[in-house]
Coordinates of C-alpha atoms in Angstrom, one line a residue:
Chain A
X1 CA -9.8 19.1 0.2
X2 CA -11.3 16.1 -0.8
X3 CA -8.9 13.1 -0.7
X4 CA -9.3 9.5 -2.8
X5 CA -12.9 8.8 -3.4
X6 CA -13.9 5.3 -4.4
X7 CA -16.9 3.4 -4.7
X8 CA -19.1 1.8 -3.2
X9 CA -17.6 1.3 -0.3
X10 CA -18.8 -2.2 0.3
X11 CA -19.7 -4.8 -3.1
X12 CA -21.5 -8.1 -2.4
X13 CA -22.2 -10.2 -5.1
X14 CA -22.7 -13.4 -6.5
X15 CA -19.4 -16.0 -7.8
X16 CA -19.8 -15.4 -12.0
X17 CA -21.0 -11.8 -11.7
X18 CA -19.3 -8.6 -13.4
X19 CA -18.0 -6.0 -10.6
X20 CA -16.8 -2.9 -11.1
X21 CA -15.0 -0.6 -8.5
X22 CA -14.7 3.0 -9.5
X23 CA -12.1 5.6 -8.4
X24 CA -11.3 9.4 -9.0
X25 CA -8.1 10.9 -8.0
X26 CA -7.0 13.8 -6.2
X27 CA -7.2 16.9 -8.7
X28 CA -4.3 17.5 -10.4
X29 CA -2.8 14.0 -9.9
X30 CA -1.4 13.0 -12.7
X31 CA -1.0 9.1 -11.7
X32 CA -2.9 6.4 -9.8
X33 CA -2.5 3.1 -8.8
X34 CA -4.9 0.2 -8.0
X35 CA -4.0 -2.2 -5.6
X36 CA -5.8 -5.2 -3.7
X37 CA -5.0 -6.1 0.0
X38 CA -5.9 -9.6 1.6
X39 CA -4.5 -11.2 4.8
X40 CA -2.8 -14.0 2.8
X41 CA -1.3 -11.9 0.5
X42 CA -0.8 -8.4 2.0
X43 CA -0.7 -5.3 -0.1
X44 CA -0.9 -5.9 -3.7
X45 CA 0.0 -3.5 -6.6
X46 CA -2.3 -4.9 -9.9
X47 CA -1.8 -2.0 -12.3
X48 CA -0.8 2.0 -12.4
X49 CA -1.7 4.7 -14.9
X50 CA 0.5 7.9 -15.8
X51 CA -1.1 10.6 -17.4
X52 CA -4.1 8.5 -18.4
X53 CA -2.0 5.4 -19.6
X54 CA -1.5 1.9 -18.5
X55 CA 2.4 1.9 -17.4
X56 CA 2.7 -1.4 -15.7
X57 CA -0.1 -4.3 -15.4
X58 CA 2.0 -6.7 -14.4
X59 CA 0.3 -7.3 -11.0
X60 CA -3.3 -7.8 -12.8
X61 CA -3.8 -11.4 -11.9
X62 CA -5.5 -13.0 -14.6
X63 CA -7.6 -11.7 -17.9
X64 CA -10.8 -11.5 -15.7
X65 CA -9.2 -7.8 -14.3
X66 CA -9.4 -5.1 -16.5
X67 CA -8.6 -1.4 -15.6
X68 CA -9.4 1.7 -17.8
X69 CA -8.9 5.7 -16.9
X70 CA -11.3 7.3 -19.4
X71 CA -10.2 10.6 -18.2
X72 CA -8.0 12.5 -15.3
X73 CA -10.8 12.2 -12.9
X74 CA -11.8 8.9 -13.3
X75 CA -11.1 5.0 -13.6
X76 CA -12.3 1.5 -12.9
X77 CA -11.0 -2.0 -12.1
X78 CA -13.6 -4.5 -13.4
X79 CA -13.6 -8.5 -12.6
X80 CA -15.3 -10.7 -14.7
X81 CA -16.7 -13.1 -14.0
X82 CA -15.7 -12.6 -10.2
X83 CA -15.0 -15.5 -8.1
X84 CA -14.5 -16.1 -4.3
X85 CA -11.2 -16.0 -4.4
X86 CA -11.3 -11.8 -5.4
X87 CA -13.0 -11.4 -2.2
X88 CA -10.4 -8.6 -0.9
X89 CA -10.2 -4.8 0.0
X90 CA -9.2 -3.2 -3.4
X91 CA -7.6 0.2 -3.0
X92 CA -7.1 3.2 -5.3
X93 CA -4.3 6.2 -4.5
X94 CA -3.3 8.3 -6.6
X95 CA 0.2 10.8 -6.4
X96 CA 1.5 13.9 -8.5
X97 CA 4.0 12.1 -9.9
X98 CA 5.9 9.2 -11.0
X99 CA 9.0 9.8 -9.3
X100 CA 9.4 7.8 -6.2
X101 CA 9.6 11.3 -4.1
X102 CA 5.6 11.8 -5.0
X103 CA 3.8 10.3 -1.8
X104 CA 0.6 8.0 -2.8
X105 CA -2.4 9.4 -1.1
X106 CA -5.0 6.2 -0.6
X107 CA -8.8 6.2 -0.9
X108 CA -10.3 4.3 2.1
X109 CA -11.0 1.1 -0.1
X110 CA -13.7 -0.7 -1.7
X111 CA -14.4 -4.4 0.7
X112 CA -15.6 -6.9 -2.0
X113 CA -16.9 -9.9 -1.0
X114 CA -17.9 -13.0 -3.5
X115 CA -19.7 -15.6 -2.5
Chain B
X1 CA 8.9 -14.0 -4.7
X2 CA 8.3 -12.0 -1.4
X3 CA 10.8 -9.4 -2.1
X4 CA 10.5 -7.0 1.2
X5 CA 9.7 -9.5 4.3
X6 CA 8.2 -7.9 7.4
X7 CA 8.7 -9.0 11.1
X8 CA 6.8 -9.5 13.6
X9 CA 3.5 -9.7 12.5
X10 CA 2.0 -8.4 15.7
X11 CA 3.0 -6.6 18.1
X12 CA 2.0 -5.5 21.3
X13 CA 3.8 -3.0 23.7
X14 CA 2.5 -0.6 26.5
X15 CA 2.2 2.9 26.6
X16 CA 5.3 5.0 26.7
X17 CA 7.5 1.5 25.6
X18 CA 8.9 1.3 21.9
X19 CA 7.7 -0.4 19.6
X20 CA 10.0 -2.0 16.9
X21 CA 9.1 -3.3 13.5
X22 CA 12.0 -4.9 10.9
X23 CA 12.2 -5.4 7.3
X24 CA 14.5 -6.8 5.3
X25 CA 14.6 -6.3 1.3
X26 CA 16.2 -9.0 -1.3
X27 CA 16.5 -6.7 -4.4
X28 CA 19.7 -4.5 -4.4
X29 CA 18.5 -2.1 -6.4
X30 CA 15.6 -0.6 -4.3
X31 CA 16.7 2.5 -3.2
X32 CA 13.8 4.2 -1.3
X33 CA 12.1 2.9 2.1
X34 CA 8.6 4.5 3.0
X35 CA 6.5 3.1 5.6
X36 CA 3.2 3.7 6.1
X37 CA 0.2 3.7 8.5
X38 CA -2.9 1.9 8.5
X39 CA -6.0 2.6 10.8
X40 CA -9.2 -0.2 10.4
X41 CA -11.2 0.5 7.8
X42 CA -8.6 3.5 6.0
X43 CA -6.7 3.4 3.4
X44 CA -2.5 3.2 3.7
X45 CA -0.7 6.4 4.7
X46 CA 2.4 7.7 3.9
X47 CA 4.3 7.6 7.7
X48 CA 8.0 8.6 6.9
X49 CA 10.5 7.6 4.1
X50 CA 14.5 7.0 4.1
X51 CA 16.8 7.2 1.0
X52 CA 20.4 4.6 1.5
X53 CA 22.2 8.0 1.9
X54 CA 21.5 8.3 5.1
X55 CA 21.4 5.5 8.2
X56 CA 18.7 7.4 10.2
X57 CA 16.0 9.7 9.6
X58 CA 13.9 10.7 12.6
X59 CA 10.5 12.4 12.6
X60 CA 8.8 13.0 16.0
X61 CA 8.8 9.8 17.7
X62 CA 9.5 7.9 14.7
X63 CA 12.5 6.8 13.4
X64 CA 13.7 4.6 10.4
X65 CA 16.9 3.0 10.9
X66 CA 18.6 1.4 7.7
X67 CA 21.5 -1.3 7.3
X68 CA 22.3 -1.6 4.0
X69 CA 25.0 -4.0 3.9
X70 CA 22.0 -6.1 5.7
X71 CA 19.6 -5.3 3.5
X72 CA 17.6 -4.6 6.3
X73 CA 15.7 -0.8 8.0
X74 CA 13.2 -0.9 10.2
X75 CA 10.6 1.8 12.4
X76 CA 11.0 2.8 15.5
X77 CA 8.1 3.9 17.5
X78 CA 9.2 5.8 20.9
X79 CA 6.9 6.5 24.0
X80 CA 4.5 4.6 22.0
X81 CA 0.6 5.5 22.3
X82 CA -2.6 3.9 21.9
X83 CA -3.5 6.2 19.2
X84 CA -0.2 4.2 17.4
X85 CA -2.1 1.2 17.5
X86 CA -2.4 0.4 13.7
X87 CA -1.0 -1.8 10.9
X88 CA 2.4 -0.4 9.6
X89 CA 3.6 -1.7 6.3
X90 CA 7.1 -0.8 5.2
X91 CA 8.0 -0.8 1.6
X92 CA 10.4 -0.4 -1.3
X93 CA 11.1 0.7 -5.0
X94 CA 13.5 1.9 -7.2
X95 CA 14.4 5.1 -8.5
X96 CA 14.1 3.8 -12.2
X97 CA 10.6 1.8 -11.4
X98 CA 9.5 5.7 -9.6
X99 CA 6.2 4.8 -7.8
X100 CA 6.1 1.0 -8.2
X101 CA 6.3 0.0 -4.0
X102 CA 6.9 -3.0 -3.3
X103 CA 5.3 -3.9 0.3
X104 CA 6.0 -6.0 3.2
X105 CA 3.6 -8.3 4.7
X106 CA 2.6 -5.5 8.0
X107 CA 2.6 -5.4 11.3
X108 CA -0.4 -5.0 13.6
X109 CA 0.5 -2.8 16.7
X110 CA -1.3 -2.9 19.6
X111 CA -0.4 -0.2 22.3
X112 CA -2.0 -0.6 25.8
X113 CA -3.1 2.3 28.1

Protein backbone atom coordinates (compact mmCIF):
# COMPACT_ATOMS: atom_id res chain seq x y z
CA UNK A 1 0.00 0.00 0.00
CA UNK A 2 1.26 3.14 -0.82
CA UNK A 3 2.19 5.30 2.29
CA UNK A 4 2.60 9.39 2.46
CA UNK A 5 3.72 10.71 -0.84
CA UNK A 6 5.07 14.18 -1.03
CA UNK A 7 6.86 16.20 -3.43
CA UNK A 8 9.54 16.81 -4.71
CA UNK A 9 11.57 15.32 -2.59
CA UNK A 10 14.35 17.95 -2.70
CA UNK A 11 13.41 22.11 -3.45
CA UNK A 12 16.27 24.46 -4.20
CA UNK A 13 15.54 27.87 -4.76
CA UNK A 14 16.29 31.23 -4.64
CA UNK A 15 15.60 33.80 -1.17
CA UNK A 16 12.20 35.83 -2.51
CA UNK A 17 10.84 32.93 -4.53
CA UNK A 18 7.20 31.20 -4.10
CA UNK A 19 7.59 27.33 -3.06
CA UNK A 20 5.16 25.04 -2.81
CA UNK A 21 5.38 21.50 -1.22
CA UNK A 22 2.64 19.13 -2.17
CA UNK A 23 1.25 16.15 -0.21
CA UNK A 24 -1.54 13.33 -0.55
CA UNK A 25 -2.57 11.26 2.26
CA UNK A 26 -3.05 7.75 2.82
CA UNK A 27 -6.63 6.81 1.29
CA UNK A 28 -9.20 7.07 3.53
CA UNK A 29 -7.36 9.35 6.00
CA UNK A 30 -9.48 11.69 7.07
CA UNK A 31 -6.75 14.16 8.73
CA UNK A 32 -3.20 15.42 8.00
CA UNK A 33 -0.77 17.30 9.47
CA UNK A 34 2.16 19.44 8.11
CA UNK A 35 5.02 19.84 10.12
CA UNK A 36 8.73 21.34 9.56
CA UNK A 37 11.82 19.78 11.35
CA UNK A 38 15.32 21.71 11.69
CA UNK A 39 18.16 20.93 14.13
CA UNK A 40 17.59 24.21 16.05
CA UNK A 41 14.23 23.71 16.48
CA UNK A 42 13.34 19.99 16.33
CA UNK A 43 9.99 18.73 15.12
CA UNK A 44 7.52 21.33 14.37
CA UNK A 45 3.71 21.03 14.00
CA UNK A 46 2.67 24.36 11.59
CA UNK A 47 -1.01 23.44 10.81
CA UNK A 48 -3.52 20.13 10.67
CA UNK A 49 -6.60 19.62 8.57
CA UNK A 50 -9.74 17.38 9.64
CA UNK A 51 -11.93 16.33 7.07
CA UNK A 52 -10.69 18.96 4.63
CA UNK A 53 -10.59 21.85 7.17
CA UNK A 54 -8.02 23.93 8.79
CA UNK A 55 -8.32 22.92 12.72
CA UNK A 56 -5.37 24.46 14.20
CA UNK A 57 -2.65 26.92 12.42
CA UNK A 58 -1.30 28.06 15.30
CA UNK A 59 2.23 26.64 14.47
CA UNK A 60 2.24 28.55 10.93
CA UNK A 61 5.06 30.91 11.60
CA UNK A 62 4.34 33.96 9.86
CA UNK A 63 1.70 35.09 6.88
CA UNK A 64 4.35 33.96 4.24
CA UNK A 65 2.93 30.07 5.03
CA UNK A 66 -0.20 29.15 3.70
CA UNK A 67 -1.73 25.67 3.56
CA UNK A 68 -4.83 24.54 1.56
CA UNK A 69 -6.53 20.77 1.17
CA UNK A 70 -8.57 21.23 -2.05
CA UNK A 71 -9.73 17.79 -1.64
CA UNK A 72 -9.14 14.27 0.53
CA UNK A 73 -6.24 13.44 -1.64
CA UNK A 74 -4.42 16.39 -1.74
CA UNK A 75 -2.82 19.61 -0.07
CA UNK A 76 -0.01 22.07 -0.16
CA UNK A 77 2.06 24.27 2.18
CA UNK A 78 3.22 27.34 0.12
CA UNK A 79 6.02 30.05 1.35
CA UNK A 80 6.10 33.24 0.00
CA UNK A 81 8.36 34.81 -0.55
CA UNK A 82 10.80 32.11 1.01
CA UNK A 83 13.76 33.11 2.88
CA UNK A 84 16.90 31.23 4.17
CA UNK A 85 15.74 30.89 7.29
CA UNK A 86 12.65 28.16 5.88
CA UNK A 87 15.49 26.13 4.81
CA UNK A 88 14.21 22.86 6.71
CA UNK A 89 12.79 19.32 6.03
CA UNK A 90 8.94 19.86 5.90
CA UNK A 91 6.96 16.81 6.55
CA UNK A 92 3.37 15.63 5.83
CA UNK A 93 1.47 12.57 7.80
CA UNK A 94 -1.62 11.98 7.77
CA UNK A 95 -3.90 9.55 10.44
CA UNK A 96 -7.59 8.10 10.36
CA UNK A 97 -8.53 10.16 12.97
CA UNK A 98 -8.40 12.90 15.36
CA UNK A 99 -8.44 11.10 18.40
CA UNK A 100 -5.03 10.80 19.95
CA UNK A 101 -5.30 6.78 19.58
CA UNK A 102 -5.05 7.26 15.54
CA UNK A 103 -1.21 6.79 14.86
CA UNK A 104 0.27 9.60 12.26
CA UNK A 105 1.84 7.80 9.37
CA UNK A 106 4.79 10.27 7.84
CA UNK A 107 5.71 10.89 4.22
CA UNK A 108 9.54 10.77 3.87
CA UNK A 109 9.76 14.68 3.69
CA UNK A 110 10.34 17.37 1.35
CA UNK A 111 14.43 18.99 2.14
CA UNK A 112 14.08 22.63 1.13
CA UNK A 113 16.93 24.62 0.92
CA UNK A 114 16.92 28.69 0.33
CA UNK A 115 19.63 30.33 -0.46
CA UNK B 1 8.11 27.39 25.60
CA UNK B 2 9.71 23.89 25.19
CA UNK B 3 6.98 21.94 26.64
CA UNK B 4 8.38 18.16 26.39
CA UNK B 5 12.33 18.36 26.93
CA UNK B 6 14.49 15.42 25.69
CA UNK B 7 17.73 14.01 27.22
CA UNK B 8 20.57 13.14 25.97
CA UNK B 9 20.84 14.34 22.73
CA UNK B 10 23.11 11.56 21.57
CA UNK B 11 23.71 8.59 22.53
CA UNK B 12 25.93 5.86 21.93
CA UNK B 13 25.91 2.32 23.41
CA UNK B 14 27.21 -1.16 22.03
CA UNK B 15 25.46 -3.98 20.82
CA UNK B 16 23.51 -6.02 23.22
CA UNK B 17 23.82 -2.78 26.07
CA UNK B 18 20.58 -0.60 26.70
CA UNK B 19 20.06 2.24 25.61
CA UNK B 20 18.06 4.88 27.67
CA UNK B 21 16.44 8.06 26.55
CA UNK B 22 14.37 10.55 29.15
CA UNK B 23 11.75 13.01 28.74
CA UNK B 24 10.22 15.14 30.93
CA UNK B 25 6.77 17.11 30.08
CA UNK B 26 5.68 20.65 31.79
CA UNK B 27 1.94 20.63 30.86
CA UNK B 28 -0.19 18.48 33.29
CA UNK B 29 -2.75 17.90 31.12
CA UNK B 30 -0.98 15.80 28.44
CA UNK B 31 -2.18 12.49 28.86
CA UNK B 32 -0.66 10.29 26.03
CA UNK B 33 3.25 9.55 25.38
CA UNK B 34 4.22 8.11 21.87
CA UNK B 35 7.67 7.89 20.81
CA UNK B 36 8.73 7.42 17.64
CA UNK B 37 11.54 6.32 15.18
CA UNK B 38 13.49 8.06 12.79
CA UNK B 39 15.94 6.54 10.10
CA UNK B 40 18.11 9.29 7.84
CA UNK B 41 16.39 10.48 5.18
CA UNK B 42 12.48 8.89 6.52
CA UNK B 43 9.88 10.34 7.78
CA UNK B 44 8.95 9.88 11.92
CA UNK B 45 7.42 6.52 12.94
CA UNK B 46 5.13 5.59 15.34
CA UNK B 47 7.51 3.25 17.90
CA UNK B 48 5.18 2.56 20.95
CA UNK B 49 2.80 4.71 22.99
CA UNK B 50 1.85 4.85 27.00
CA UNK B 51 -1.38 6.27 28.51
CA UNK B 52 -0.72 7.62 32.64
CA UNK B 53 -2.83 4.44 33.50
CA UNK B 54 -0.27 2.42 33.42
CA UNK B 55 3.69 2.83 34.74
CA UNK B 56 5.07 0.42 32.02
CA UNK B 57 4.19 -0.72 28.78
CA UNK B 58 6.67 -3.14 27.08
CA UNK B 59 6.81 -4.13 23.37
CA UNK B 60 9.67 -6.42 22.34
CA UNK B 61 12.78 -4.88 23.50
CA UNK B 62 11.20 -1.73 24.13
CA UNK B 63 9.85 -0.32 26.99
CA UNK B 64 8.28 3.09 28.12
CA UNK B 65 8.52 3.72 31.65
CA UNK B 66 6.33 6.71 33.00
CA UNK B 67 6.63 8.80 36.40
CA UNK B 68 3.89 10.93 36.65
CA UNK B 69 4.29 12.61 39.83
CA UNK B 70 7.75 13.54 37.93
CA UNK B 71 6.36 14.44 34.95
CA UNK B 72 8.83 12.40 33.42
CA UNK B 73 8.73 8.62 30.94
CA UNK B 74 11.28 7.61 29.06
CA UNK B 75 12.35 4.48 26.35
CA UNK B 76 14.06 1.75 27.03
CA UNK B 77 16.05 0.00 24.40
CA UNK B 78 17.32 -3.66 25.54
CA UNK B 79 20.06 -5.79 23.81
CA UNK B 80 20.27 -2.79 21.72
CA UNK B 81 21.31 -3.33 17.79
CA UNK B 82 22.83 -1.49 15.12
CA UNK B 83 19.75 -1.64 13.11
CA UNK B 84 18.40 0.68 16.48
CA UNK B 85 20.63 3.22 15.48
CA UNK B 86 18.25 6.12 14.68
CA UNK B 87 16.81 9.46 16.03
CA UNK B 88 13.90 8.71 18.62
CA UNK B 89 11.70 11.58 19.49
CA UNK B 90 9.23 11.10 22.33
CA UNK B 91 6.10 13.20 22.43
CA UNK B 92 2.91 14.33 24.10
CA UNK B 93 -0.77 15.56 23.66
CA UNK B 94 -3.89 15.70 25.20
CA UNK B 95 -6.98 13.79 24.89
CA UNK B 96 -9.08 17.09 24.23
CA UNK B 97 -6.26 18.51 21.68
CA UNK B 98 -6.61 14.51 19.92
CA UNK B 99 -3.62 14.49 17.45
CA UNK B 100 -1.89 17.77 18.25
CA UNK B 101 1.89 16.11 19.54
CA UNK B 102 3.85 18.01 21.04
CA UNK B 103 7.61 16.73 20.50
CA UNK B 104 10.84 16.65 22.26
CA UNK B 105 14.02 17.81 20.90
CA UNK B 106 15.34 13.76 19.92
CA UNK B 107 17.92 11.67 20.45
CA UNK B 108 20.44 10.37 18.01
CA UNK B 109 21.38 6.65 18.88
CA UNK B 110 24.24 5.15 17.77
CA UNK B 111 24.64 1.32 18.38
CA UNK B 112 28.02 -0.27 17.73
CA UNK B 113 28.67 -3.76 16.35
Amino acid sequence: DAGVIQSPRHEVTEMGQEVTLRCKPISGHNSLFWYRQTMMRGLELLIYFNNNVPIDDSGMPEDRFSAKMPNASFSTLKIQPSEPRDSAVYFCASSAGLAFSYEQYFGPGTRLTVT
Amino acid sequence: QQQVKQSPQSLIVQKGGISIINCAYENTAFDYFPWYQQFPGKGPALLIAIRPDVSEKKEGRFTISFNKSAKQFSLHIMDSQPGDSATYFCAASTVAAGNKLTFGGGTRVLVKP
